Coordinates of C-alpha atoms in Angstrom, one line a residue:
X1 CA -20.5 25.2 -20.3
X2 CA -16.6 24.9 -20.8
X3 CA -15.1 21.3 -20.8
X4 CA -11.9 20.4 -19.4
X5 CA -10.2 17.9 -21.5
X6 CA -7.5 16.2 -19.3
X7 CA -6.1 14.0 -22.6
X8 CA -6.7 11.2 -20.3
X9 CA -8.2 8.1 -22.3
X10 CA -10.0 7.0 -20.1
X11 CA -10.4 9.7 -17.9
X12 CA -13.1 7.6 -15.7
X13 CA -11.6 5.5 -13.3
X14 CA -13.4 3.0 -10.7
X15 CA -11.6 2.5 -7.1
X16 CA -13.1 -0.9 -6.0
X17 CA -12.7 -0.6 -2.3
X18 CA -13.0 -1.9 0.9
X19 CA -14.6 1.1 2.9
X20 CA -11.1 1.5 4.6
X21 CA -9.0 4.3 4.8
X22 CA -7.2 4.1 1.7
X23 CA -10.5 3.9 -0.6
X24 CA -10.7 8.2 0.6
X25 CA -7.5 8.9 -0.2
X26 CA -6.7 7.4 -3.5
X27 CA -10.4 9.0 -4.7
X28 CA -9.3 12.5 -3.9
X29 CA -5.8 11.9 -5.4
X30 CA -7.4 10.5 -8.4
X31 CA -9.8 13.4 -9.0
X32 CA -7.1 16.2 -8.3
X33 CA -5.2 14.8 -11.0
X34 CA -8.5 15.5 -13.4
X35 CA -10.2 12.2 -13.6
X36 CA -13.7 11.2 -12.9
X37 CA -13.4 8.4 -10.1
X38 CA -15.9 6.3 -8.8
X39 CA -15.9 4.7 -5.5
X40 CA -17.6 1.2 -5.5
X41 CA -17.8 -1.9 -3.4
X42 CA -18.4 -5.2 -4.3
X43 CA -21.7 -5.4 -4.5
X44 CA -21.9 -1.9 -6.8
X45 CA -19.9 -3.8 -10.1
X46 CA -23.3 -3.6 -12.0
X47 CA -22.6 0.7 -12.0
X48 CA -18.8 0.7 -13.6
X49 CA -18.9 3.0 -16.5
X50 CA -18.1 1.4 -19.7
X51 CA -14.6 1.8 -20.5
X52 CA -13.4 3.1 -17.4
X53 CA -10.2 2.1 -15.7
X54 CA -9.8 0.1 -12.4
X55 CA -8.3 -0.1 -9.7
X56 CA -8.7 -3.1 -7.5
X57 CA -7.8 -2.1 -3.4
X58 CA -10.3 -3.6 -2.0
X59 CA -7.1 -5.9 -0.4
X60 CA -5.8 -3.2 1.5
X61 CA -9.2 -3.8 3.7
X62 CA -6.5 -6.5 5.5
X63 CA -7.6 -9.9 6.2
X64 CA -11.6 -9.5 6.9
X65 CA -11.6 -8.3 3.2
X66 CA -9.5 -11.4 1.7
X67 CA -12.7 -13.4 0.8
X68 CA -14.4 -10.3 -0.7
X69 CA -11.5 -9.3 -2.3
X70 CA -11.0 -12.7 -4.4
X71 CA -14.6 -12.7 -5.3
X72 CA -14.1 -9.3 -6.8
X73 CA -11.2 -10.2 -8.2
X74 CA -12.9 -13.0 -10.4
X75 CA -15.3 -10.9 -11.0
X76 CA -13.6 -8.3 -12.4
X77 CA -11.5 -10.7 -14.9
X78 CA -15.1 -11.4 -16.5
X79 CA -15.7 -7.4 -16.9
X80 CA -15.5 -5.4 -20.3
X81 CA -13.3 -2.4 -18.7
X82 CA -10.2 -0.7 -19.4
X83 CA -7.0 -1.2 -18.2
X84 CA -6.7 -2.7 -14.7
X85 CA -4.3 -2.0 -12.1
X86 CA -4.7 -4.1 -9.1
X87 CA -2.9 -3.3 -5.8
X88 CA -1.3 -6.5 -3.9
X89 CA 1.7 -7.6 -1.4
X90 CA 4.8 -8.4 -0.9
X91 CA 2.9 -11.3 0.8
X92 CA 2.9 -13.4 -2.1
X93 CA 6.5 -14.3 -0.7
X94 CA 7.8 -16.6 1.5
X95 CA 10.2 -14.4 3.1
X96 CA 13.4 -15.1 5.0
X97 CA 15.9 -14.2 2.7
X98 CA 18.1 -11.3 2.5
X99 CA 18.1 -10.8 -1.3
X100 CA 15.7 -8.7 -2.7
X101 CA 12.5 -10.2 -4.4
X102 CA 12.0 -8.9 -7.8
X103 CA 9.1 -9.6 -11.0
X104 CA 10.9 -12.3 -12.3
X105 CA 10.6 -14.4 -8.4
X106 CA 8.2 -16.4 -8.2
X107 CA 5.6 -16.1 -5.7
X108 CA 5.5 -18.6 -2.9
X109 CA 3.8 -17.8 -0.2
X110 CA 3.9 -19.5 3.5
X111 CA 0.6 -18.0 5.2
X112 CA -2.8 -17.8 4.7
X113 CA -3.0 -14.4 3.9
X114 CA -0.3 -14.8 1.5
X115 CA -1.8 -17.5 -0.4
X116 CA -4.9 -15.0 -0.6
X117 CA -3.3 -12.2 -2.0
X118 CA -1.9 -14.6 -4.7
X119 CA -4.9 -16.1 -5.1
X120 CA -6.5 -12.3 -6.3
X121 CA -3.8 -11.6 -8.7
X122 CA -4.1 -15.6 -10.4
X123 CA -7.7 -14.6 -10.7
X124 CA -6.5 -11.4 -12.8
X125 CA -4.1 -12.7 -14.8
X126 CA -5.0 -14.1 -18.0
X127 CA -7.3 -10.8 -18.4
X128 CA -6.2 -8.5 -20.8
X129 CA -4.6 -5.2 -19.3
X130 CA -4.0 -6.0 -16.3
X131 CA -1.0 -3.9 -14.0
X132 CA -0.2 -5.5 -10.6
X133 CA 1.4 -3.2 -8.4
X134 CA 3.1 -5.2 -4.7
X135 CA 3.8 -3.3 -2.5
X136 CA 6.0 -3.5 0.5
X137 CA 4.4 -3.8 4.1
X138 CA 2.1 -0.9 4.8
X139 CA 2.5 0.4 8.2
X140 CA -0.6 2.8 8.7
X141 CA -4.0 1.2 6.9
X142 CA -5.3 0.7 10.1
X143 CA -4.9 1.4 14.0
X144 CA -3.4 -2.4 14.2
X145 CA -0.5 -1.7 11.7
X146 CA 2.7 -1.2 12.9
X147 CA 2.6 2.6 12.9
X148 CA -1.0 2.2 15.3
X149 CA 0.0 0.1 17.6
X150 CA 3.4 1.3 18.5
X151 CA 2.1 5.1 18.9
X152 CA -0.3 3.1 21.1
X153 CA 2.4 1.4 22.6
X154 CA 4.1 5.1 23.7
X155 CA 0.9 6.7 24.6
X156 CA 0.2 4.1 27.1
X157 CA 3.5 4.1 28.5
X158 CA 4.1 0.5 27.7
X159 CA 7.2 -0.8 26.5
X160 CA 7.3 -2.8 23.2
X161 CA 8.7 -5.6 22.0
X162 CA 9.3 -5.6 18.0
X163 CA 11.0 -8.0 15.9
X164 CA 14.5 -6.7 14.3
X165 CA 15.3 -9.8 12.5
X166 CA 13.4 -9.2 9.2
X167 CA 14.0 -6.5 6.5
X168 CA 10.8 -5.1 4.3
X169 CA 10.1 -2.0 2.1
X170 CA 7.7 -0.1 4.8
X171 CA 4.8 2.0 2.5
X172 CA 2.8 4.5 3.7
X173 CA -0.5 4.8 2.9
X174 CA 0.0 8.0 1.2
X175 CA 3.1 6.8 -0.5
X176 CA 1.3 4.1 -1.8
X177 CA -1.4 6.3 -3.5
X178 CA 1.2 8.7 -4.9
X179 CA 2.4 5.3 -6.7
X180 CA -1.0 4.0 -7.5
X181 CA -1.6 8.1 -9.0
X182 CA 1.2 7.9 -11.2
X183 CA 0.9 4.6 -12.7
X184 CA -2.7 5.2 -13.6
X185 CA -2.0 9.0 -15.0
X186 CA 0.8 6.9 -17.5
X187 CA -1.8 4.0 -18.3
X188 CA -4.7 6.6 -19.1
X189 CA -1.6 8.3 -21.5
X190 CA -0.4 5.6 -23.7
X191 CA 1.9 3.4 -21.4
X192 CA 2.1 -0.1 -21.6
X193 CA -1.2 -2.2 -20.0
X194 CA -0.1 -4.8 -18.4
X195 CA 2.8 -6.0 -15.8
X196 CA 3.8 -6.7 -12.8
X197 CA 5.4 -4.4 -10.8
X198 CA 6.9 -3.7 -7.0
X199 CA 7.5 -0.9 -4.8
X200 CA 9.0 -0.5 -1.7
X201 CA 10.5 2.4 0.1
X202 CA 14.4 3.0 -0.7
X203 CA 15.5 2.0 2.6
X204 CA 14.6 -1.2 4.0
X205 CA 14.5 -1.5 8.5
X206 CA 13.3 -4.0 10.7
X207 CA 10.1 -3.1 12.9
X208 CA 12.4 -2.2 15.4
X209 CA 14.3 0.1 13.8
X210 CA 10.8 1.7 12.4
X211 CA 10.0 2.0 15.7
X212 CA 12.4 3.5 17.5
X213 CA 12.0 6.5 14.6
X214 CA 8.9 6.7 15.5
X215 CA 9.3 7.2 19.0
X216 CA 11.9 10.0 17.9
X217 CA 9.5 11.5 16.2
X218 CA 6.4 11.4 19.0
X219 CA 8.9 12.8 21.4
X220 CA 9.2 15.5 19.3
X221 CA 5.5 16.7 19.9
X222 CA 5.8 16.5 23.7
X223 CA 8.4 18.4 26.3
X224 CA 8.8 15.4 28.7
X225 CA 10.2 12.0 28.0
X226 CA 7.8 8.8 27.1
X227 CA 9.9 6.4 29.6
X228 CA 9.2 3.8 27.0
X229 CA 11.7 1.4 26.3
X230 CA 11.4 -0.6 22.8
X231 CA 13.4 -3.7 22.7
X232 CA 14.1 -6.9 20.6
X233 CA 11.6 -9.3 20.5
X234 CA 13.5 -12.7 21.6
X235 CA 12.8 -15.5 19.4
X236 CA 11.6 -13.9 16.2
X237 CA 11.7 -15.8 13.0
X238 CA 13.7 -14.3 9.8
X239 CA 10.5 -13.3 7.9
X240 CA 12.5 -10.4 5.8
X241 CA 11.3 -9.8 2.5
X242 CA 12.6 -6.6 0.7
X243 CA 11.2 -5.6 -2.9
X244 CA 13.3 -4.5 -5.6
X245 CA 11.2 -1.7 -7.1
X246 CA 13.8 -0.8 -10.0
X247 CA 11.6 -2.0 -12.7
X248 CA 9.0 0.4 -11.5
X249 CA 11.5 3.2 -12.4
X250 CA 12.9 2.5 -15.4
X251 CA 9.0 2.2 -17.1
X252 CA 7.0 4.9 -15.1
X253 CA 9.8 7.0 -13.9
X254 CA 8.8 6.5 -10.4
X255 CA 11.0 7.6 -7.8
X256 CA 11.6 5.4 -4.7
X257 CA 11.2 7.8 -1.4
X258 CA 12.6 6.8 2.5
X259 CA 10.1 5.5 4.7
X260 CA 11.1 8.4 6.5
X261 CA 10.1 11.5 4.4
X262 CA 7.0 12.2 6.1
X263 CA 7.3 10.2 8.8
X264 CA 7.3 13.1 11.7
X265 CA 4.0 14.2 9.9
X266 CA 2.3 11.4 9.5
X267 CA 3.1 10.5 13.5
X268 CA 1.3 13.9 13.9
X269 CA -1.9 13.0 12.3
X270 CA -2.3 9.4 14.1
X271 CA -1.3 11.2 17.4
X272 CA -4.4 13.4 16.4
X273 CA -6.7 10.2 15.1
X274 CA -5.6 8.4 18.5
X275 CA -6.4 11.3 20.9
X276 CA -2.9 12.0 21.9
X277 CA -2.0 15.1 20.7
X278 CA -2.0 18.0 23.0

């Protein structure tokens, strides 16, 4: 039997996940790129393959996944495995400023959640090899993120109120795993181990502005008008908090893209996953 040497070292990598959409995605991007992945939870630690790389998502499970997430987190700091690249958030900041938050800021979060996803990537850091990858706010994990709900929003022909007074660095899922893909095909090839890093698309918006895109973009796939009206929220707090992701480029190479390459395609596939698509 012939083997296929990929010149990967390792060429075994373990997505620690969360059962969620992203766990799928980042497996089958892993393995088209000629590595042998492993999809684990929490309780399935005991099966990583010696030497094998990691990479920690089990945060993009959202907020029911914080408590698991920080106990795999310590426990992977105690594991003998190659290098480890753990995904977390522009969360770990407190937001409201119009600068941009880059690797040298330091993390001060406001919420609960934030304090969570800083508490995962303290539990990481005196472990050798260890890449930390924030990203910016990720608008399609689930059918509650911002992409969900406002294609929600227009299929029930209910207008939306979204808040255009903060800035982020919107992700998509699929953005993010093209990121994720990249940094782990450089680790597995000789670059640096360890690091913290951020990405964020190269455009920052407000949800507002996100969302009136979006609508564009639904429109698109029907010949009659939503009669949907997406306004201002009144009231809403300056909770912007845009990533500089330069850093990210000038080791890996990695190429911001717009949040809205892809967009009209990826509004077709939740209009499909939502049952609105005709």
């Amino acid at each position: 039997m012939q083997i296929h040497h990929t010149g990967y070292a390792p060429d075994s990598v373990a997505v620690i996940g969360s059962g969620g959409k992203a766990d799928g995605m980042l497996q089958k991007r892993l393995q088209r790129a000629g590595f042998r992945v492993q999809l684990l939870s929490l309780g399935e630690l005991d099966k990583l393959r010696p030497g094998a790389m990691v990479v920690n998502a089990i945060c993009l499970g959202g907020s029911e996944a914080m408590d698991r997430a920080l106990e795999t987190s310590r426990r992977l700091a105690a594991e003998d495995t190659g290098p480890l690249v753990h995904i977390s958030s522009y969360r770990v900041f407190p937001g409201g400023t119009r600068k941009r938050y880059d690797e040298e800021d330091e993390p001060a979060p406001t919420t609960d959640q934030g304090e969570m996803w800083l508490a995962c990537e303290e539990a990481l850091r005196d472990r050798p090899g260890v890449t930390i990858l924030r990203f910016g706010w990720l608008v399609d994990r689930s059918e509650q993120a911002l992409l969900g709900r406002i294609l929600k929003g227009i299929l029930s022909g209910k207008s939306l109120q979204l808040d255009d007074s903060s800035s982020g660095s919107p992700v998509t899922l699929a953005d993010l795993c093209r990121v994720v893909v990249a940094v782990v095909q450089q680790l597995a090839s000789g670059a640096p181990e360890s690091g913290v890093y951020h990405y964020g698309a190269a455009d920052a918006c407000t949800a507002l502005e996100f969302g009136r895109e979006v609508l564009e973009r639904a429109q698109s796939f029907y010949d009659e008008d939503f009669g949907v009206a997406l306004e201002p929220a009144p009231g809403a707090e300056n909770r912007s908090a845009v990533l500089a992701s330069e850093k990210l480029r000038d080791v890996f190479g990695i190429q911001q893209r717009s949040w809205r390459q892809g967009l009209t395609r990826q509004v077709e596939l939740w209009l499909e996953r939502l049952g609105g698509s005709q």
